[in-house]
């Protein structure tokens, strides 16, 4: 018989933890929404070359995710495993974020490309990786209660999407108010970096990690009268072995795939700044469409814990949500070619509602994925398991931004020109309208195969 789950967190712990994604999205939203248009229209760099540099940077990113996840698993301090990494890595995030938006105008083009590549790679491959994996891993390290993990994820992404909404709504105007041009972008980056530093610090100290002894009892304590074989020492595996543990977990691979596709999707949606500027002829509509995306997401996230309880799990909720998302994006295409902006906004919002449940319970799904590794391999690899979050953000957003840059360059886009060729306009429609629908469909297919909750339940029954 199942025991009543113990509660570990107060409401302020969950809110404090969730606020940490303000800091993460200060970095992510500014980069994903505006770095390309800053580089092409303010610095004057070529979109195709920028895309290539971003893609090359992903090579370095790819080798650091599992490394930092493994380092977190092996860390032992009085503050825990993950919190020290989350705290100190963000200092580097703040410095390199400002550097990206402070490329000196008096440098030659080659030096400007080099400046961007170095700062972008350090931010993503080192500092953001360490901070984001540590932040995500806290979901499994501060509570063993499944409902609390879902709630933490919901709070987290409420703050994430609220921050994205705010940044996407005010940044263009803020750059103008602060002087415009290169100086305006640099000033905005400094303000956002300072805000991120403050909020990240608050988030770190709002929760406390459980002891290793208590964490080791998690799965065994889920059943009465049954003890699982003792977990092997978490320090007895190296980086290669950690990689093998992850690859052997099919649900980890699925989550990575979904996360990467999700970030590519977001990168395509963020290219809306070009669509609004050159197709709809109103760059201020970008903020309006940001509201249509983020407000429905935030509302859905509020109700996600209740929906998970009502549906008795996350699998059906996530799958049916993405069915709605795919349909919504298909109808955005229709409205887009009709030139009906209100209908585009309505169907954009409908698609966002469908994506909300997965955003809210994603961390809890990853925790279940980590439990699956424990049940099958007797290894606790929470930090390493959460490498999929950083891996997905970096590979997905980086690849999405790179592909968008290549497509824009191939279509003849010129950031210094006020009018773009017709083929370029068609490419902007393809990027903003068609690609998000295709990606949403692909995510739906993967989610249809990803019932890790059922797999864990069967493994527990087989041992009872």
mmCIF file with all atom_site columns, N, CA, C and O in Angstrom, residues 30 43 93 95 129 137 180 182 205 260 275 305 327 347 433 437 459:
data_model
loop_
_atom_site.group_PDB
_atom_site.id
_atom_site.type_symbol
_atom_site.label_atom_id
_atom_site.label_alt_id
_atom_site.label_comp_id
_atom_site.label_asym_id
_atom_site.label_entity_id
_atom_site.label_seq_id
_atom_site.pdbx_PDB_ins_code
_atom_site.Cartn_x
_atom_site.Cartn_y
_atom_site.Cartn_z
_atom_site.occupancy
_atom_site.B_iso_or_equiv
_atom_site.pdbx_formal_charge
_atom_site.auth_seq_id
_atom_site.auth_comp_id
_atom_site.auth_asym_id
_atom_site.auth_atom_id
_atom_site.pdbx_PDB_model_num
ATOM 1  N N  . UNK A 1 30  ? 16.483 37.687 -23.547 1.00 0.00 ? 30  UNK A N  1
ATOM 2  C CA . UNK A 1 30  ? 17.193 38.764 -24.239 1.00 0.00 ? 30  UNK A CA 1
ATOM 3  C C  . UNK A 1 30  ? 17.976 38.213 -25.423 1.00 0.00 ? 30  UNK A C  1
ATOM 4  O O  . UNK A 1 30  ? 17.942 38.781 -26.525 1.00 0.00 ? 30  UNK A O  1
ATOM 5  N N  . UNK A 1 43  ? 24.934 46.348 -35.082 1.00 0.00 ? 43  UNK A N  1
ATOM 6  C CA . UNK A 1 43  ? 26.376 46.154 -35.292 1.00 0.00 ? 43  UNK A CA 1
ATOM 7  C C  . UNK A 1 43  ? 26.696 46.041 -36.780 1.00 0.00 ? 43  UNK A C  1
ATOM 8  O O  . UNK A 1 43  ? 27.791 46.385 -37.216 1.00 0.00 ? 43  UNK A O  1
ATOM 9  N N  . UNK A 1 93  ? 27.538 34.653 -15.912 1.00 0.00 ? 93  UNK A N  1
ATOM 10 C CA . UNK A 1 93  ? 26.418 34.910 -16.828 1.00 0.00 ? 93  UNK A CA 1
ATOM 11 C C  . UNK A 1 93  ? 26.216 36.414 -17.017 1.00 0.00 ? 93  UNK A C  1
ATOM 12 O O  . UNK A 1 93  ? 26.029 36.895 -18.146 1.00 0.00 ? 93  UNK A O  1
ATOM 13 N N  . UNK A 1 95  ? 28.326 38.949 -16.534 1.00 0.00 ? 95  UNK A N  1
ATOM 14 C CA . UNK A 1 95  ? 29.435 39.621 -17.224 1.00 0.00 ? 95  UNK A CA 1
ATOM 15 C C  . UNK A 1 95  ? 29.397 39.348 -18.720 1.00 0.00 ? 95  UNK A C  1
ATOM 16 O O  . UNK A 1 95  ? 29.525 40.267 -19.549 1.00 0.00 ? 95  UNK A O  1
ATOM 17 N N  . UNK A 1 129 ? 25.386 27.067 -18.445 1.00 0.00 ? 129 UNK A N  1
ATOM 18 C CA . UNK A 1 129 ? 25.262 25.619 -18.263 1.00 0.00 ? 129 UNK A CA 1
ATOM 19 C C  . UNK A 1 129 ? 25.298 25.254 -16.789 1.00 0.00 ? 129 UNK A C  1
ATOM 20 O O  . UNK A 1 129 ? 24.425 24.546 -16.280 1.00 0.00 ? 129 UNK A O  1
ATOM 21 N N  . UNK A 1 137 ? 18.284 20.893 -11.196 1.00 0.00 ? 137 UNK A N  1
ATOM 22 C CA . UNK A 1 137 ? 18.499 19.729 -10.333 1.00 0.00 ? 137 UNK A CA 1
ATOM 23 C C  . UNK A 1 137 ? 17.916 19.919 -8.942  1.00 0.00 ? 137 UNK A C  1
ATOM 24 O O  . UNK A 1 137 ? 17.586 18.946 -8.261  1.00 0.00 ? 137 UNK A O  1
ATOM 25 N N  . UNK A 1 180 ? 19.122 54.585 -27.633 1.00 0.00 ? 180 UNK A N  1
ATOM 26 C CA . UNK A 1 180 ? 19.106 53.901 -28.918 1.00 0.00 ? 180 UNK A CA 1
ATOM 27 C C  . UNK A 1 180 ? 20.478 53.410 -29.345 1.00 0.00 ? 180 UNK A C  1
ATOM 28 O O  . UNK A 1 180 ? 21.494 53.669 -28.695 1.00 0.00 ? 180 UNK A O  1
ATOM 29 N N  . UNK A 1 182 ? 23.830 51.264 -30.246 1.00 0.00 ? 182 UNK A N  1
ATOM 30 C CA . UNK A 1 182 ? 24.700 50.392 -29.458 1.00 0.00 ? 182 UNK A CA 1
ATOM 31 C C  . UNK A 1 182 ? 24.660 50.746 -27.974 1.00 0.00 ? 182 UNK A C  1
ATOM 32 O O  . UNK A 1 182 ? 24.665 49.856 -27.115 1.00 0.00 ? 182 UNK A O  1
ATOM 33 N N  . UNK A 1 205 ? 19.072 31.004 -1.847  1.00 0.00 ? 205 UNK A N  1
ATOM 34 C CA . UNK A 1 205 ? 18.923 30.903 -0.392  1.00 0.00 ? 205 UNK A CA 1
ATOM 35 C C  . UNK A 1 205 ? 17.469 30.711 0.050   1.00 0.00 ? 205 UNK A C  1
ATOM 36 O O  . UNK A 1 205 ? 17.183 30.720 1.245   1.00 0.00 ? 205 UNK A O  1
ATOM 37 N N  . UNK A 1 260 ? 14.977 20.067 -26.999 1.00 0.00 ? 260 UNK A N  1
ATOM 38 C CA . UNK A 1 260 ? 15.668 20.695 -28.120 1.00 0.00 ? 260 UNK A CA 1
ATOM 39 C C  . UNK A 1 260 ? 14.660 21.241 -29.128 1.00 0.00 ? 260 UNK A C  1
ATOM 40 O O  . UNK A 1 260 ? 14.764 22.393 -29.586 1.00 0.00 ? 260 UNK A O  1
ATOM 41 N N  . UNK A 1 275 ? 9.321  39.269 -38.608 1.00 0.00 ? 275 UNK A N  1
ATOM 42 C CA . UNK A 1 275 ? 8.011  39.126 -39.257 1.00 0.00 ? 275 UNK A CA 1
ATOM 43 C C  . UNK A 1 275 ? 7.163  40.370 -39.013 1.00 0.00 ? 275 UNK A C  1
ATOM 44 O O  . UNK A 1 275 ? 6.522  40.890 -39.937 1.00 0.00 ? 275 UNK A O  1
ATOM 45 N N  . UNK A 1 305 ? -0.783 21.953 -11.670 1.00 0.00 ? 305 UNK A N  1
ATOM 46 C CA . UNK A 1 305 ? -0.789 20.967 -10.577 1.00 0.00 ? 305 UNK A CA 1
ATOM 47 C C  . UNK A 1 305 ? -2.164 20.333 -10.360 1.00 0.00 ? 305 UNK A C  1
ATOM 48 O O  . UNK A 1 305 ? -2.274 19.132 -10.126 1.00 0.00 ? 305 UNK A O  1
ATOM 49 N N  . UNK A 1 327 ? -2.751 21.961 -33.503 1.00 0.00 ? 327 UNK A N  1
ATOM 50 C CA . UNK A 1 327 ? -3.915 22.495 -34.203 1.00 0.00 ? 327 UNK A CA 1
ATOM 51 C C  . UNK A 1 327 ? -3.896 24.021 -34.198 1.00 0.00 ? 327 UNK A C  1
ATOM 52 O O  . UNK A 1 327 ? -4.173 24.665 -35.222 1.00 0.00 ? 327 UNK A O  1
ATOM 53 N N  . UNK A 1 347 ? -5.356 32.239 -32.207 1.00 0.00 ? 347 UNK A N  1
ATOM 54 C CA . UNK A 1 347 ? -4.852 30.879 -32.381 1.00 0.00 ? 347 UNK A CA 1
ATOM 55 C C  . UNK A 1 347 ? -3.451 30.714 -31.782 1.00 0.00 ? 347 UNK A C  1
ATOM 56 O O  . UNK A 1 347 ? -3.077 29.623 -31.349 1.00 0.00 ? 347 UNK A O  1
ATOM 57 N N  . UNK A 1 433 ? 5.614  31.133 -39.511 1.00 0.00 ? 433 UNK A N  1
ATOM 58 C CA . UNK A 1 433 ? 4.318  30.473 -39.580 1.00 0.00 ? 433 UNK A CA 1
ATOM 59 C C  . UNK A 1 433 ? 4.419  28.953 -39.680 1.00 0.00 ? 433 UNK A C  1
ATOM 60 O O  . UNK A 1 433 ? 3.779  28.228 -38.909 1.00 0.00 ? 433 UNK A O  1
ATOM 61 N N  . UNK A 1 437 ? 4.600  25.070 -36.503 1.00 0.00 ? 437 UNK A N  1
ATOM 62 C CA . UNK A 1 437 ? 3.586  24.022 -36.592 1.00 0.00 ? 437 UNK A CA 1
ATOM 63 C C  . UNK A 1 437 ? 4.227  22.650 -36.778 1.00 0.00 ? 437 UNK A C  1
ATOM 64 O O  . UNK A 1 437 ? 3.845  21.670 -36.130 1.00 0.00 ? 437 UNK A O  1
ATOM 65 N N  . UNK A 1 459 ? 7.833  -1.102 -12.683 1.00 0.00 ? 459 UNK A N  1
ATOM 66 C CA . UNK A 1 459 ? 9.072  -1.555 -12.053 1.00 0.00 ? 459 UNK A CA 1
ATOM 67 C C  . UNK A 1 459 ? 8.876  -1.704 -10.545 1.00 0.00 ? 459 UNK A C  1
ATOM 68 O O  . UNK A 1 459 ? 9.391  -2.659 -9.933  1.00 0.00 ? 459 UNK A O  1
#
